[in-house]
Structures are given as C-alpha cells and as structure tokens.
mmCIF file of C-alpha atoms in Angstrom:
data_model
loop_
_atom_site.group_PDB
_atom_site.id
_atom_site.type_symbol
_atom_site.label_atom_id
_atom_site.label_comp_id
_atom_site.label_asym_id
_atom_site.label_seq_id
_atom_site.Cartn_x
_atom_site.Cartn_y
_atom_site.Cartn_z
ATOM 1 C CA MET A 103 0.000 0.000 0.000
ATOM 2 C CA THR A 104 1.273 3.471 -0.812
ATOM 3 C CA GLU A 105 0.339 6.490 1.220
ATOM 4 C CA THR A 106 1.413 10.042 1.926
ATOM 5 C CA PRO A 107 3.872 10.531 4.818
ATOM 6 C CA GLY A 108 1.951 10.531 8.060
ATOM 7 C CA TRP A 109 -1.342 9.182 6.664
ATOM 8 C CA THR A 110 -2.349 6.235 8.814
ATOM 9 C CA SER A 111 -3.204 2.857 7.352
ATOM 10 C CA PRO A 112 -6.703 1.315 7.465
ATOM 11 C CA GLY A 113 -7.518 -0.005 10.907
ATOM 12 C CA SER A 114 -4.655 1.856 12.555
ATOM 13 C CA PRO A 115 -5.530 3.069 16.052
ATOM 14 C CA GLU A 116 -6.267 6.738 16.551
ATOM 15 C CA PRO A 117 -3.051 8.458 17.709
ATOM 16 C CA PRO A 118 -3.665 9.760 21.237
ATOM 17 C CA PRO A 119 -3.903 13.546 21.380
ATOM 18 C CA GLY A 120 -1.254 15.246 23.448
ATOM 19 C CA THR A 121 -0.752 18.630 24.994
ATOM 20 C CA ALA A 122 -1.986 21.534 22.891
ATOM 21 C CA GLU A 123 -3.606 19.160 20.419
ATOM 22 C CA THR A 124 -0.412 17.357 19.470
ATOM 23 C CA GLY A 125 0.427 13.706 19.760
ATOM 24 C CA HIS A 126 2.054 10.837 17.953
ATOM 25 C CA SER A 127 1.442 10.271 14.301
ATOM 26 C CA ALA A 128 1.799 7.181 12.204
ATOM 27 C CA PRO A 129 5.171 6.243 10.724
ATOM 28 C CA ALA A 130 6.023 8.039 7.536
ATOM 29 C CA THR A 131 5.461 6.022 4.367
ATOM 30 C CA ALA A 132 5.510 6.663 0.664
ATOM 31 C CA LEU A 133 3.521 9.273 -1.226
ATOM 32 C CA PRO A 134 0.442 8.352 -3.283
ATOM 33 C CA GLY A 135 1.402 6.631 -6.512
ATOM 34 C CA THR A 136 4.897 5.684 -5.301
ATOM 35 C CA PRO A 137 5.823 2.006 -5.892
ATOM 36 C CA ALA A 138 6.157 -0.049 -2.729
ATOM 37 C CA GLY A 139 9.647 0.165 -1.263
ATOM 38 C CA ALA A 140 10.672 3.135 -3.396
ATOM 39 C CA LEU A 141 11.505 6.620 -2.152
ATOM 40 C CA PRO A 142 9.163 9.345 -3.414
ATOM 41 C CA PRO A 143 10.509 12.206 -5.498
ATOM 42 C CA LEU A 144 12.053 15.150 -3.726
ATOM 43 C CA PRO A 145 9.465 17.750 -2.806
ATOM 44 C CA GLY A 146 9.356 21.307 -4.013
ATOM 45 C CA THR A 147 8.141 24.334 -2.085
ATOM 46 C CA PRO A 148 4.960 23.451 -0.126
ATOM 47 C CA LEU A 149 1.903 25.524 -0.993
ATOM 48 C CA VAL A 150 0.996 25.835 2.698
ATOM 49 C CA PRO A 151 3.276 26.110 5.738
ATOM 50 C CA LEU A 152 3.935 22.747 7.404
ATOM 51 C CA ARG A 153 2.510 23.814 10.766
ATOM 52 C CA PRO A 154 -0.931 24.477 12.260
ATOM 53 C CA LEU A 155 -2.675 26.981 9.998
ATOM 54 C CA GLY A 156 -4.647 30.110 10.802
ATOM 55 C CA PHE A 157 -7.878 31.253 9.173
ATOM 56 C CA GLY A 158 -6.133 33.402 6.591
ATOM 57 C CA GLU A 159 -3.570 30.735 5.752
ATOM 58 C CA LEU A 160 -6.269 28.130 5.151
ATOM 59 C CA MET A 161 -8.158 30.453 2.807
ATOM 60 C CA ASP A 162 -4.997 31.560 1.003
ATOM 61 C CA GLY A 163 -3.937 27.926 0.762
ATOM 62 C CA ALA A 164 -7.190 26.961 -0.966
ATOM 63 C CA PHE A 165 -6.719 29.680 -3.597
ATOM 64 C CA ALA A 166 -3.016 28.828 -4.024
ATOM 65 C CA LEU A 167 -3.751 25.131 -4.449
ATOM 66 C CA VAL A 168 -6.413 25.718 -7.110
ATOM 67 C CA ARG A 169 -4.220 28.242 -8.912
ATOM 68 C CA ARG A 170 -1.198 25.908 -8.906
ATOM 69 C CA ASN A 171 -3.185 22.820 -9.964
ATOM 70 C CA TRP A 172 -5.765 24.597 -12.083
ATOM 71 C CA ARG A 173 -6.145 21.843 -14.681
ATOM 72 C CA ALA A 174 -7.087 19.198 -12.113
ATOM 73 C CA ALA A 175 -9.128 21.604 -9.982
ATOM 74 C CA PHE A 176 -11.066 23.266 -12.806
ATOM 75 C CA GLY A 177 -11.562 19.954 -14.619
ATOM 76 C CA LEU A 178 -13.186 18.594 -11.463
ATOM 77 C CA GLY A 179 -15.194 21.797 -10.955
ATOM 78 C CA LEU A 180 -16.418 21.721 -14.552
ATOM 79 C CA GLY A 181 -17.793 18.194 -14.213
ATOM 80 C CA LEU A 182 -19.573 18.937 -10.941
ATOM 81 C CA GLY A 183 -20.747 22.328 -12.206
ATOM 82 C CA VAL A 184 -22.435 20.705 -15.198
ATOM 83 C CA LEU A 185 -24.389 18.439 -12.817
ATOM 84 C CA VAL A 186 -25.554 21.385 -10.704
ATOM 85 C CA GLU A 187 -26.575 23.494 -13.688
ATOM 86 C CA LEU A 188 -28.454 20.648 -15.358
ATOM 87 C CA ALA A 189 -30.497 20.343 -12.174
ATOM 88 C CA GLN A 190 -30.937 24.127 -12.027
ATOM 89 C CA ALA A 191 -32.038 24.272 -15.672
ATOM 90 C CA GLY A 192 -34.620 21.587 -14.978
ATOM 91 C CA VAL A 193 -35.957 23.550 -11.998
ATOM 92 C CA ASP A 194 -36.061 26.798 -14.014
ATOM 93 C CA TRP A 195 -37.909 25.121 -16.885
ATOM 94 C CA TRP A 196 -40.465 23.567 -14.521
ATOM 95 C CA ILE A 197 -41.032 26.954 -12.853
ATOM 96 C CA HIS A 198 -41.458 28.550 -16.281
ATOM 97 C CA LEU A 199 -44.172 26.030 -17.166
ATOM 98 C CA ASN A 200 -45.904 25.616 -13.800
ATOM 99 C CA GLY A 201 -44.442 27.980 -11.229
ATOM 100 C CA THR A 202 -45.288 31.394 -9.840
ATOM 101 C CA ASP A 203 -43.356 34.661 -9.918
ATOM 102 C CA ALA A 204 -42.297 34.120 -6.291
ATOM 103 C CA GLU A 205 -40.875 30.671 -7.127
ATOM 104 C CA ALA A 206 -39.016 32.123 -10.101
ATOM 105 C CA LEU A 207 -37.457 34.779 -7.858
ATOM 106 C CA PHE A 208 -35.992 32.164 -5.512
ATOM 107 C CA SER A 209 -35.345 29.411 -8.039
ATOM 108 C CA SER A 210 -31.607 29.281 -7.334
ATOM 109 C CA PHE A 211 -32.240 28.303 -3.710
ATOM 110 C CA TYR A 212 -33.662 24.969 -4.863
ATOM 111 C CA THR A 213 -30.275 23.740 -6.071
ATOM 112 C CA ARG A 214 -27.968 25.662 -3.741
ATOM 113 C CA PRO A 215 -27.929 22.755 -1.244
ATOM 114 C CA VAL A 216 -26.942 20.461 -4.127
ATOM 115 C CA ALA A 217 -23.970 22.708 -4.923
ATOM 116 C CA ALA A 218 -22.965 22.740 -1.242
ATOM 117 C CA LEU A 219 -23.056 18.941 -1.062
ATOM 118 C CA LEU A 220 -21.067 18.606 -4.286
ATOM 119 C CA SER A 221 -18.377 20.862 -2.837
ATOM 120 C CA ILE A 222 -18.045 18.325 -0.013
ATOM 121 C CA LEU A 223 -17.607 15.599 -2.633
ATOM 122 C CA ALA A 224 -14.940 17.787 -4.220
ATOM 123 C CA ALA A 225 -13.019 17.664 -0.936
ATOM 124 C CA GLY A 226 -12.589 13.927 -1.355
ATOM 125 C CA LEU A 227 -11.701 14.180 -5.036
ATOM 126 C CA LEU A 228 -9.121 16.902 -4.343
ATOM 127 C CA ALA A 229 -7.608 15.171 -1.313
ATOM 128 C CA PRO A 230 -4.753 13.525 -3.300
ATOM 129 C CA VAL A 231 -3.983 16.903 -4.891
ATOM 130 C CA VAL A 232 -3.748 18.445 -1.412
ATOM 131 C CA GLY A 233 -1.556 15.564 -0.239
ATOM 132 C CA ASN A 234 0.887 16.203 -3.077
ATOM 133 C CA ALA A 235 0.761 19.968 -2.517
ATOM 134 C CA LEU A 236 2.002 19.487 1.048
ATOM 135 C CA THR A 237 5.351 18.472 -0.430
ATOM 136 C CA GLY A 238 5.222 21.020 -3.235
ATOM 137 C CA ARG A 239 4.295 18.563 -5.998
ATOM 138 C CA ASP A 240 1.925 19.566 -8.795
ATOM 139 C CA THR A 241 -0.834 17.153 -9.808
ATOM 140 C CA PRO A 242 -2.002 17.128 -13.440
ATOM 141 C CA LEU A 243 -5.600 16.139 -14.153
ATOM 142 C CA ARG A 244 -4.625 12.703 -15.464
ATOM 143 C CA THR A 245 -2.523 11.985 -12.380
ATOM 144 C CA ALA A 246 -5.282 13.225 -10.079
ATOM 145 C CA TRP A 247 -7.778 10.871 -11.725
ATOM 146 C CA ALA A 248 -5.308 7.972 -11.502
ATOM 147 C CA LEU A 249 -5.043 8.578 -7.745
ATOM 148 C CA VAL A 250 -8.805 8.919 -7.287
ATOM 149 C CA ARG A 251 -9.977 6.059 -9.528
ATOM 150 C CA PRO A 252 -9.108 3.123 -7.197
ATOM 151 C CA ARG A 253 -11.077 4.763 -4.364
ATOM 152 C CA PHE A 254 -13.892 6.252 -6.426
ATOM 153 C CA GLY A 255 -16.456 3.588 -5.467
ATOM 154 C CA PRO A 256 -15.985 3.952 -1.687
ATOM 155 C CA LEU A 257 -15.810 7.742 -2.134
ATOM 156 C CA VAL A 258 -19.218 7.902 -3.828
ATOM 157 C CA GLY A 259 -20.639 5.434 -1.289
ATOM 158 C CA LEU A 260 -19.418 7.536 1.635
ATOM 159 C CA TYR A 261 -20.714 10.712 0.001
ATOM 160 C CA LEU A 262 -24.186 9.229 -0.464
ATOM 161 C CA LEU A 263 -24.158 7.925 3.119
ATOM 162 C CA VAL A 264 -23.285 11.380 4.464
ATOM 163 C CA VAL A 265 -26.074 12.912 2.359
ATOM 164 C CA LEU A 266 -28.573 10.385 3.748
ATOM 165 C CA ILE A 267 -27.436 11.076 7.321
ATOM 166 C CA LEU A 268 -27.862 14.827 6.845
ATOM 167 C CA LEU A 269 -31.262 14.406 5.175
ATOM 168 C CA ALA A 270 -32.422 12.174 8.057
ATOM 169 C CA ALA A 271 -31.158 14.724 10.585
ATOM 170 C CA LEU A 272 -33.129 17.406 8.758
ATOM 171 C CA ALA A 273 -36.257 15.338 8.114
ATOM 172 C CA ALA A 274 -36.863 14.323 11.741
ATOM 173 C CA PRO A 275 -37.309 17.853 13.185
ATOM 174 C CA VAL A 276 -39.157 19.000 10.057
ATOM 175 C CA ALA A 277 -41.639 16.133 10.411
ATOM 176 C CA LEU A 278 -42.108 17.003 14.079
ATOM 177 C CA THR A 279 -42.670 20.627 13.127
ATOM 178 C CA VAL A 280 -45.355 19.656 10.611
ATOM 179 C CA LEU A 281 -47.019 17.456 13.219
ATOM 180 C CA LEU A 282 -47.092 20.269 15.785
ATOM 181 C CA SER A 283 -48.424 22.730 13.226
ATOM 182 C CA THR A 284 -51.489 20.533 12.691
ATOM 183 C CA THR A 285 -52.354 20.701 16.404
ATOM 184 C CA GLY A 286 -52.717 24.465 16.275
ATOM 185 C CA GLY A 287 -49.983 25.204 18.847
ATOM 186 C CA ALA A 288 -47.473 28.009 18.481
ATOM 187 C CA GLY A 289 -44.406 25.963 19.403
ATOM 188 C CA TRP A 290 -43.904 24.737 15.863
ATOM 189 C CA LEU A 291 -42.723 28.208 14.772
ATOM 190 C CA ALA A 292 -39.744 28.068 17.140
ATOM 191 C CA LEU A 293 -39.042 24.461 16.173
ATOM 192 C CA LEU A 294 -39.077 25.428 12.504
ATOM 193 C CA LEU A 295 -36.164 27.814 13.108
ATOM 194 C CA LEU A 296 -34.248 25.153 15.040
ATOM 195 C CA ALA A 297 -34.945 22.319 12.581
ATOM 196 C CA PRO A 298 -31.733 22.737 10.505
ATOM 197 C CA LEU A 299 -29.421 22.768 13.552
ATOM 198 C CA PRO A 300 -28.951 18.969 13.962
ATOM 199 C CA ALA A 301 -28.039 18.600 10.276
ATOM 200 C CA LEU A 302 -25.696 21.600 10.516
ATOM 201 C CA TRP A 303 -23.945 20.157 13.564
ATOM 202 C CA LEU A 304 -23.536 16.765 11.923
ATOM 203 C CA SER A 305 -22.287 18.288 8.660
ATOM 204 C CA VAL A 306 -19.316 19.832 10.479
ATOM 205 C CA ARG A 307 -18.525 16.659 12.452
ATOM 206 C CA LEU A 308 -18.601 14.529 9.268
ATOM 207 C CA LEU A 309 -16.925 17.054 6.971
ATOM 208 C CA LEU A 310 -13.496 15.411 7.178
ATOM 209 C CA ALA A 311 -14.657 11.883 6.353
ATOM 210 C CA LEU A 312 -14.059 12.114 2.595
ATOM 211 C CA PRO A 313 -10.450 13.388 2.849
ATOM 212 C CA ALA A 314 -9.781 10.710 5.486
ATOM 213 C CA LEU A 315 -11.178 8.036 3.171
ATOM 214 C CA MET A 316 -8.918 9.115 0.297
ATOM 215 C CA LEU A 317 -5.662 9.904 2.119
ATOM 216 C CA GLU A 318 -5.736 7.240 4.829
ATOM 217 C CA LYS A 319 -7.304 4.458 2.728
ATOM 218 C CA GLN A 320 -9.949 4.046 5.421
ATOM 219 C CA THR A 321 -13.163 2.069 5.073
ATOM 220 C CA VAL A 322 -16.412 4.020 4.859
ATOM 221 C CA LEU A 323 -17.367 3.547 8.507
ATOM 222 C CA ALA A 324 -13.800 4.083 9.710
ATOM 223 C CA ALA A 325 -13.640 7.362 7.763
ATOM 224 C CA LEU A 326 -16.824 8.575 9.496
ATOM 225 C CA LYS A 327 -15.338 7.728 12.902
ATOM 226 C CA ARG A 328 -12.074 9.405 11.891
ATOM 227 C CA SER A 329 -13.840 12.633 10.974
ATOM 228 C CA TRP A 330 -15.815 12.531 14.216
ATOM 229 C CA ARG A 331 -12.605 12.324 16.245
ATOM 230 C CA LEU A 332 -10.640 14.899 14.270
ATOM 231 C CA ALA A 333 -13.444 17.482 14.562
ATOM 232 C CA ARG A 334 -13.836 16.899 18.311
ATOM 233 C CA GLY A 335 -13.212 20.090 20.254
ATOM 234 C CA ALA A 336 -12.975 22.227 17.098
ATOM 235 C CA TRP A 337 -16.613 22.451 15.967
ATOM 236 C CA TRP A 338 -16.921 26.206 16.409
ATOM 237 C CA ARG A 339 -13.566 26.902 14.761
ATOM 238 C CA ILE A 340 -14.418 24.790 11.713
ATOM 239 C CA PHE A 341 -17.931 26.236 11.518
ATOM 240 C CA ALA A 342 -16.676 29.832 11.700
ATOM 241 C CA LEU A 343 -14.083 29.176 9.007
ATOM 242 C CA LEU A 344 -16.623 27.563 6.695
ATOM 243 C CA LEU A 345 -19.143 30.347 7.325
ATOM 244 C CA VAL A 346 -16.679 33.093 6.406
ATOM 245 C CA PHE A 347 -15.421 31.195 3.351
ATOM 246 C CA SER A 348 -18.964 30.341 2.224
ATOM 247 C CA ILE A 349 -19.937 34.007 2.354
ATOM 248 C CA ALA A 350 -16.877 34.913 0.291
ATOM 249 C CA LEU A 351 -17.680 32.198 -2.266
ATOM 250 C CA TYR A 352 -21.311 33.346 -2.421
ATOM 251 C CA PHE A 353 -20.283 36.851 -3.452
ATOM 252 C CA LEU A 354 -17.690 35.454 -5.869
ATOM 253 C CA THR A 355 -20.406 33.279 -7.426
ATOM 254 C CA GLU A 356 -22.750 36.234 -7.800
ATOM 255 C CA VAL A 357 -20.008 38.257 -9.510
ATOM 256 C CA LEU A 358 -19.248 35.390 -11.915
ATOM 257 C CA LEU A 359 -22.956 34.968 -12.718
ATOM 258 C CA VAL A 360 -23.468 38.615 -13.692
ATOM 259 C CA PRO A 361 -22.119 38.342 -17.289
ATOM 260 C CA GLY A 362 -24.310 35.316 -18.060
ATOM 261 C CA ARG A 363 -27.404 37.025 -16.708
ATOM 262 C CA LEU A 364 -26.703 40.183 -18.674
ATOM 263 C CA VAL A 365 -26.191 38.221 -21.886
ATOM 264 C CA ALA A 366 -29.379 36.205 -21.258
ATOM 265 C CA ASP A 367 -31.416 39.367 -20.669
ATOM 266 C CA LEU A 368 -29.900 41.014 -23.740
ATOM 267 C CA VAL A 369 -30.558 38.036 -26.038
ATOM 268 C CA VAL A 370 -34.110 37.546 -24.806
ATOM 269 C CA GLY A 371 -34.798 41.284 -24.940
ATOM 270 C CA LEU A 372 -33.634 41.527 -28.547
ATOM 271 C CA SER A 373 -35.256 38.258 -29.620
ATOM 272 C CA GLY A 374 -38.383 39.591 -31.265
ATOM 273 C CA GLY A 375 -37.961 37.018 -34.017
ATOM 274 C CA LEU A 376 -37.062 34.039 -31.816
ATOM 275 C CA GLY A 377 -40.633 32.866 -31.491
ATOM 276 C CA SER A 378 -42.756 31.884 -28.505
ATOM 277 C CA ASP A 379 -42.194 32.675 -24.843
ATOM 278 C CA ASP A 380 -41.057 29.066 -24.392
ATOM 279 C CA THR A 381 -38.263 29.637 -26.905
ATOM 280 C CA ASP A 382 -37.174 32.835 -25.157
ATOM 281 C CA ALA A 383 -37.214 31.053 -21.808
ATOM 282 C CA ALA A 384 -35.191 28.113 -23.155
ATOM 283 C CA VAL A 385 -32.548 30.440 -24.600
ATOM 284 C CA GLY A 386 -32.345 32.432 -21.374
ATOM 285 C CA ILE A 387 -32.099 29.299 -19.222
ATOM 286 C CA ALA A 388 -29.382 27.836 -21.480
ATOM 287 C CA ILE A 389 -27.245 30.993 -21.379
ATOM 288 C CA THR A 390 -27.690 31.307 -17.618
ATOM 289 C CA ALA A 391 -26.718 27.634 -17.198
ATOM 290 C CA ILE A 392 -23.506 28.198 -19.134
ATOM 291 C CA GLY A 393 -22.624 31.126 -16.891
ATOM 292 C CA GLY A 394 -23.496 29.083 -13.810
ATOM 293 C CA THR A 395 -21.296 26.232 -14.986
ATOM 294 C CA LEU A 396 -18.351 28.598 -15.301
ATOM 295 C CA ALA A 397 -19.044 29.972 -11.809
ATOM 296 C CA HIS A 398 -19.182 26.484 -10.270
ATOM 297 C CA THR A 399 -16.036 25.514 -12.164
ATOM 298 C CA VAL A 400 -14.227 28.144 -10.096
ATOM 299 C CA THR A 401 -15.986 27.972 -6.728
ATOM 300 C CA VAL A 402 -16.591 24.233 -6.217
ATOM 301 C CA PRO A 403 -12.866 23.297 -6.269
ATOM 302 C CA LEU A 404 -12.087 26.253 -3.984
ATOM 303 C CA ALA A 405 -14.535 24.908 -1.389
ATOM 304 C CA GLY A 406 -13.268 21.354 -1.839
ATOM 305 C CA ALA A 407 -9.650 22.452 -1.429
ATOM 306 C CA LEU A 408 -10.539 24.307 1.768
ATOM 307 C CA TYR A 409 -12.287 21.271 3.276
ATOM 308 C CA ALA A 410 -9.279 19.075 2.490
ATOM 309 C CA LEU A 411 -6.949 21.663 4.032
ATOM 310 C CA VAL A 412 -9.108 21.778 7.176
ATOM 311 C CA TYR A 413 -8.588 18.017 7.461
ATOM 312 C CA THR A 414 -4.836 18.529 7.070
ATOM 313 C CA ASP A 415 -4.820 21.294 9.689
ATOM 314 C CA ARG A 416 -6.624 19.042 12.173
ATOM 315 C CA ARG A 417 -3.953 16.384 11.596
ATOM 316 C CA PHE A 418 -1.294 19.025 12.161
ATOM 317 C CA ARG A 419 -2.846 20.072 15.450
ATOM 318 C CA ARG A 420 -3.790 16.687 16.881
ATOM 319 C CA GLU A 421 -1.074 14.390 15.566
ATOM 320 C CA ALA A 422 1.931 16.554 14.653
ATOM 321 C CA LEU A 423 1.605 15.492 11.021
ATOM 322 C CA ASP A 424 3.548 18.601 10.056
ATOM 323 C CA LEU A 425 6.604 17.251 11.900
ATOM 324 C CA GLU A 426 6.270 13.902 10.144
ATOM 325 C CA LEU A 427 6.097 15.549 6.718
ATOM 326 C CA THR A 428 9.092 17.769 7.488
ATOM 327 C CA ALA A 429 11.108 14.809 8.784
ATOM 328 C CA ALA A 430 10.184 12.700 5.766
ATOM 329 C CA ALA A 431 11.408 15.428 3.444
ATOM 330 C CA ALA A 432 14.638 15.940 5.427
ATOM 331 C CA ASP A 433 15.476 12.215 5.404
ATOM 332 C CA ARG A 434 15.198 11.779 1.636
ATOM 333 C CA PRO A 435 18.406 11.772 -0.420
ATOM 334 C CA GLY A 436 18.838 14.715 -2.749
ATOM 335 C CA PRO A 437 21.193 17.564 -3.677
ATOM 336 C CA ALA A 438 21.366 18.763 -0.077
ATOM 337 C CA ARG A 439 21.403 15.255 1.389
ATOM 338 C CA PRO A 440 23.069 12.729 -0.951
ATOM 339 C CA ALA A 441 22.129 9.081 -0.798
ATOM 340 C CA ALA A 442 24.261 6.806 1.302
ATOM 341 C CA ALA A 443 27.060 5.071 -0.578
ATOM 342 C CA VAL A 444 26.448 1.461 -1.544
ATOM 343 C CA PRO A 445 28.762 -0.808 0.511
ATOM 344 C CA SER A 446 31.455 -2.523 -1.488
ATOM 345 C CA GLY A 447 30.577 -6.062 -2.405
ATOM 346 C CA ALA A 448 26.817 -5.383 -2.199
#
C-alpha cells in the first residue's frame, strides 16, 4: 500500500492527542502513486506552511492550491458544475411552465444545497492533490484521476451515506414541526427555526470523512469515525471558518454569474424574431446555465480544497503530522542530502 507521509493505514488506532492538540502520528510512508519500497521524489516548495494553519492561511492555501493545480481543480469543478446546472435548468424550466413569480425569484435556492453537497464531494476528489501539494508537488488532471480512480467507489458510497445522514437529521425535526403545526400550537414556529441545527452540527462533524477516506485508505465507517474524532473540540472553529469562506464564495459566485445574466437578458430582450415565450425562456435558461457552470467551475474546487486543508490542519494540530512531513522530506536523499554510498561487495 502506498500512502502520503503521516497518513495512517486502514484499521490503525487513533493516535492519542497530546498537549496543545499534538500527539504521535503514524510512521512516515511513501507518497500516493509511489511504488512499494521506493523513495518518493524530492518535494518542491509546499503551498501551505507545514505547521498548524490560521484562518487566513487556510483560505490563502485553498486559492493557491487551485491556482497551482488549475487543470485538475477546474476539470473537477467543470464536471460537478455541469451536474448542478443541469439540475438548475430543470428547476427553471419547470417553474417557467408551472411555477409562480415568487418561485421564479428564488429558483436558485432549490439547487444551492446540491452545490454545497457537491463541494463536499470535491473535498474527497481533491484530497490527493492536497496531499501532493504538502510536499510542493503539482498534480495534473490525469494523475489526479489515476489517484482517485481506485477509491472512487468507496468515495461515492461515503458521500451518499453522508447525504442520507444529513437528510435524516433534517427530516426528523421537520416532520415534528409539521405534526405540531397541525395541532394548532405556536411551538412549531420556534421548532421550525431550530430544525436545521442537527443537520448543521452533523455536517461539520462529518466534513473530514471524505479526505480521510482518500488519504488514509480508510473504510467508509472508519472514515466517518475518523472525521468525528478529528473534529472533536474544534466544531466552532471549523464552523466559523466555513461560514466566512462560504460568504466569500457566495459573493464570488454572484459576480461570476453577472455576465451570463446580462447576456441572457440582452438576447431575450432583442429576440423579437425568436418565437414563442417558451423559446425565449429556453434560450435564457441555457445561457444562464452556461454562466453558472463557469461559476461552479471556479468555486466548487475552492470549497473542496478548503475542506481538504481543514482536514490537514486538524492532523497538524492533533497528531503533529507537520513534523512527520518535514522529517520525511529531510530524510530523503537529494542535492542537499546525498544518498548513502552502496557498501562494497553489495
């Protein structure tokens, strides 16, 4: 089995946390894609500092990682963006045929949760890219897919399991709210505001499962337990980071959507000869979908890179993974540290 230095093997016990969230990490092994028994290539300059990271460093690291590995990141974002915009186009077309003006105004909120969940999937797909970036190695799209492909089945299975868990956590209080509303009491209004909280709490505790699955070669259930342990004691920190970054990505998305909306309005406004209202609507929805795909191509990998870096930061803080990575780099032969001479007669 080949793994990144410091990533634990499947079934390995959780390293006990030490003082100030440090402890013992697993023995250093090879990087992803390195043949068994072979030393990995010498690293370049890491994209993030090999130490516990602050808010700004995590956000800067996400942008730096996507910028450095833009082919792999944007290729992933393009594929996921197409899925989101196909769903959005379907919703927009249904609203055009059957919906009201109010539903049309808030149509984007129907698929926004889908985009948020896909960004979590992106964290698992980008995890090998982040692992390579920790030692300054670039990851082309073909290499990224070669690293992801053997684990793609468990990755999708874990993703769907997390989605089901979050939907169940949301459905239970919503069902209770509906039940209370039928009794005529006023308590259901307060419960309606609190209904999303269990799913929100669980989403943070399970956020690190997909990177753990990819980088540690964990099973699905072991990856869920791993995320639960890594996020312990850091819920508010992770939530605050994700909230700030999500707000920034929201405004970035809105900026990227402006050109598509302007073009759609212009084409539909000047389309006196296009034909029926259905034709105008189809053209407008198609142009808007293209603009949305471009926006998701940029923002989805940014969110996925951040989630994977949060996982890395938790390993830095709880298990001193940064020291393992630094030691692994220092012990490799290279220009500054030549390989040991082969004994005569070997």
